[in-house]
Each structure stands twice: as structure tokens, then as C-alpha cells.
PDB file of C-alpha atoms in Angstrom:
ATOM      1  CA  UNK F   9      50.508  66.740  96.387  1.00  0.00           C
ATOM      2  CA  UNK F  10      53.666  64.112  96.662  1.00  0.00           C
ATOM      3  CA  UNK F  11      55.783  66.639  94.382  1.00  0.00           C
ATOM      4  CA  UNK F  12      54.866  70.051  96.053  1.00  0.00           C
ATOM      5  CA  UNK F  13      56.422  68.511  99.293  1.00  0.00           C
ATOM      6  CA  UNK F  14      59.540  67.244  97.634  1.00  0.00           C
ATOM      7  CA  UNK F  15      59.394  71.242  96.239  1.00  0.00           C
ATOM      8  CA  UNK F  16      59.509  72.141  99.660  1.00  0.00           C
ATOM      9  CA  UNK F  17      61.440  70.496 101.382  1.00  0.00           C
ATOM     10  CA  UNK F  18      64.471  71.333  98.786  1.00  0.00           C
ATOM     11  CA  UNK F  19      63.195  74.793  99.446  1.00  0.00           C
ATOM     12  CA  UNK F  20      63.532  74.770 102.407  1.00  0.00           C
ATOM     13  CA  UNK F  21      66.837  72.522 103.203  1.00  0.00           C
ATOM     14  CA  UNK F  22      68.320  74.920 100.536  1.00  0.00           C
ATOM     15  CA  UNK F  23      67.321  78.249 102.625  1.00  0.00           C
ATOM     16  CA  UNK F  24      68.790  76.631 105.509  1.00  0.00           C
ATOM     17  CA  UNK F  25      72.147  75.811 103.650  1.00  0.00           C
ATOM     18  CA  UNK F  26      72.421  79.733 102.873  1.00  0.00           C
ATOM     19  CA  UNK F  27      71.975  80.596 106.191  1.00  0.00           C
ATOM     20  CA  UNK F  28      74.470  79.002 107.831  1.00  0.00           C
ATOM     21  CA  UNK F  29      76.993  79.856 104.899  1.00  0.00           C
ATOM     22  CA  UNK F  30      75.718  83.514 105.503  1.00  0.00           C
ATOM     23  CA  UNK F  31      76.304  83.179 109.117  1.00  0.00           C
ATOM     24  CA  UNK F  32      79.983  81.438 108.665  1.00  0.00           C
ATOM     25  CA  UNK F  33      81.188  84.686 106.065  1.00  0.00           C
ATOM     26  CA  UNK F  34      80.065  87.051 108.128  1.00  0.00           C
ATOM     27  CA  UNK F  35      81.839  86.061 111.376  1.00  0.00           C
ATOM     28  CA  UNK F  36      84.926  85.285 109.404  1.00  0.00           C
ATOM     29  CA  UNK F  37      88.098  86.297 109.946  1.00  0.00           C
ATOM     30  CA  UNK F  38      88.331  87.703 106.057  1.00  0.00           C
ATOM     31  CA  UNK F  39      85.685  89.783 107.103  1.00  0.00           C
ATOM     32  CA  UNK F  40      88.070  91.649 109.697  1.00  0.00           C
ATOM     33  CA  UNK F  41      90.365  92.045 106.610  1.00  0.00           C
ATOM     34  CA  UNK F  42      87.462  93.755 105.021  1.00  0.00           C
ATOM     35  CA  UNK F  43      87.310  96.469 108.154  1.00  0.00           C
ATOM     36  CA  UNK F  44      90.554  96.938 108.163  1.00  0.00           C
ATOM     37  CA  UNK F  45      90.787  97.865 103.996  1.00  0.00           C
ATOM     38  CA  UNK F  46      87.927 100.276 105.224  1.00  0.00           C
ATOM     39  CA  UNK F  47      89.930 102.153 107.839  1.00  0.00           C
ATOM     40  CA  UNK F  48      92.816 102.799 105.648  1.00  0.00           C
ATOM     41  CA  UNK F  49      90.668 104.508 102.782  1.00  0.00           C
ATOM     42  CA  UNK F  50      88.944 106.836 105.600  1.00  0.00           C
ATOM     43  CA  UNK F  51      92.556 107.014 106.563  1.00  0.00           C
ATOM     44  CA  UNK F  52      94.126 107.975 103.277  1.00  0.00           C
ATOM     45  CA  UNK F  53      90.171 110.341 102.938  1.00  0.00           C
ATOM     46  CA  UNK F  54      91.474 112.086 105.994  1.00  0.00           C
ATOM     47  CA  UNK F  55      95.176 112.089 105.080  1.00  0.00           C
ATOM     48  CA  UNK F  56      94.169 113.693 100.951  1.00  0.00           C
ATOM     49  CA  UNK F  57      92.355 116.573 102.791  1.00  0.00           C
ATOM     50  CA  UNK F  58      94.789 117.589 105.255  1.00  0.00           C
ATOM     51  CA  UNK F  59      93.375 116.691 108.106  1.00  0.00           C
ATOM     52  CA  UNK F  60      96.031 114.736 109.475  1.00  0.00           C
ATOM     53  CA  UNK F  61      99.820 114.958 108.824  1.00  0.00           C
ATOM     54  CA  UNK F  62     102.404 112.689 106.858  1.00  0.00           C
ATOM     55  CA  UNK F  63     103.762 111.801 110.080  1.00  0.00           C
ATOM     56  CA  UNK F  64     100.398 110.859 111.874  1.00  0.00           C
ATOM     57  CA  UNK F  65      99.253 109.209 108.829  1.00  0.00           C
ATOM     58  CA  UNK F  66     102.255 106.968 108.819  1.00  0.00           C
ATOM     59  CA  UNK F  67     102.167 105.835 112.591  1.00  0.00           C
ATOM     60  CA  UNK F  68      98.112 105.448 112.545  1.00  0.00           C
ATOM     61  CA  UNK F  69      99.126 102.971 108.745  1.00  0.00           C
ATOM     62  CA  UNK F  70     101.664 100.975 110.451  1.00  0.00           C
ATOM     63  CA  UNK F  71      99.164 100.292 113.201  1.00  0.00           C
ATOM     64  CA  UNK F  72      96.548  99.439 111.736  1.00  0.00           C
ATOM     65  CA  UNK F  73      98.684  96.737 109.278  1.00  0.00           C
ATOM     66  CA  UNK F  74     100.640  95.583 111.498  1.00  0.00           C
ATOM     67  CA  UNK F  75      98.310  94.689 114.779  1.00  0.00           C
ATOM     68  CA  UNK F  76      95.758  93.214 112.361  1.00  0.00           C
ATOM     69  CA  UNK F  77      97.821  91.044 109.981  1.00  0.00           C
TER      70      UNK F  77
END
């Protein structure tokens, strides 16, 4: 009975420990890097089908690597 509780409690000290490292990556600033790398592939998307031009694609580039960097 001893051991099952030892069991458990590293069980459970161990979910805990994921949690809050869950919780600290996803409110992370790298994970704003990750956003951004996601706006400039719908960005180039856009860009490879015409849907915006050379000129737009180059302002909307430059904003969105240099306000967030």
C-alpha cells in the first residue's frame, strides 16, 4: 500500500511539472516567433498565387520582420 503512494505521488508531482513547463512554452515569447514564421508563409501563399503584388508583398514582409524582431 506504502509503494502505490510513493507511485503516486511521483505521478502526480511529475504531471504537475509538465504543466507548468506547458504553460511557460506556450506564453513564450518564441512562441510569437512561431506566429510570425506563420504569417509570412500565408504571405508568400498569397504572394505565389497572385493575389497580392511584388510591391505589397514587400511592404506587408518588412512589417511584419521588422515590428516583431
Amino acid at each position: 500500500m506504502m509503494m502505490f503512494g510513493g507511485i503516486f505521488m511521483l505521478v502526480f508531482w511529475g504531471l504537475i511539472i509538465c504543466l507548468i513547463i506547458y504553460a511557460i512554452r506556450k506564453w513564450s515569447p518564441n512562441n510569437k516567433l512561431d506566429q510570425i514564421d506563420n504569417a509570412v508563409d500565408v504571405l508568400r501563399q498569397r504572394y505565389s498565387r497572385g493575389e497580392i503584388s511584388t510591391e505589397e508583398y514587400r511592404e506587408r514582409l518588412q512589417e511584419l520582420t521588422d515590428k516583431n524582431l
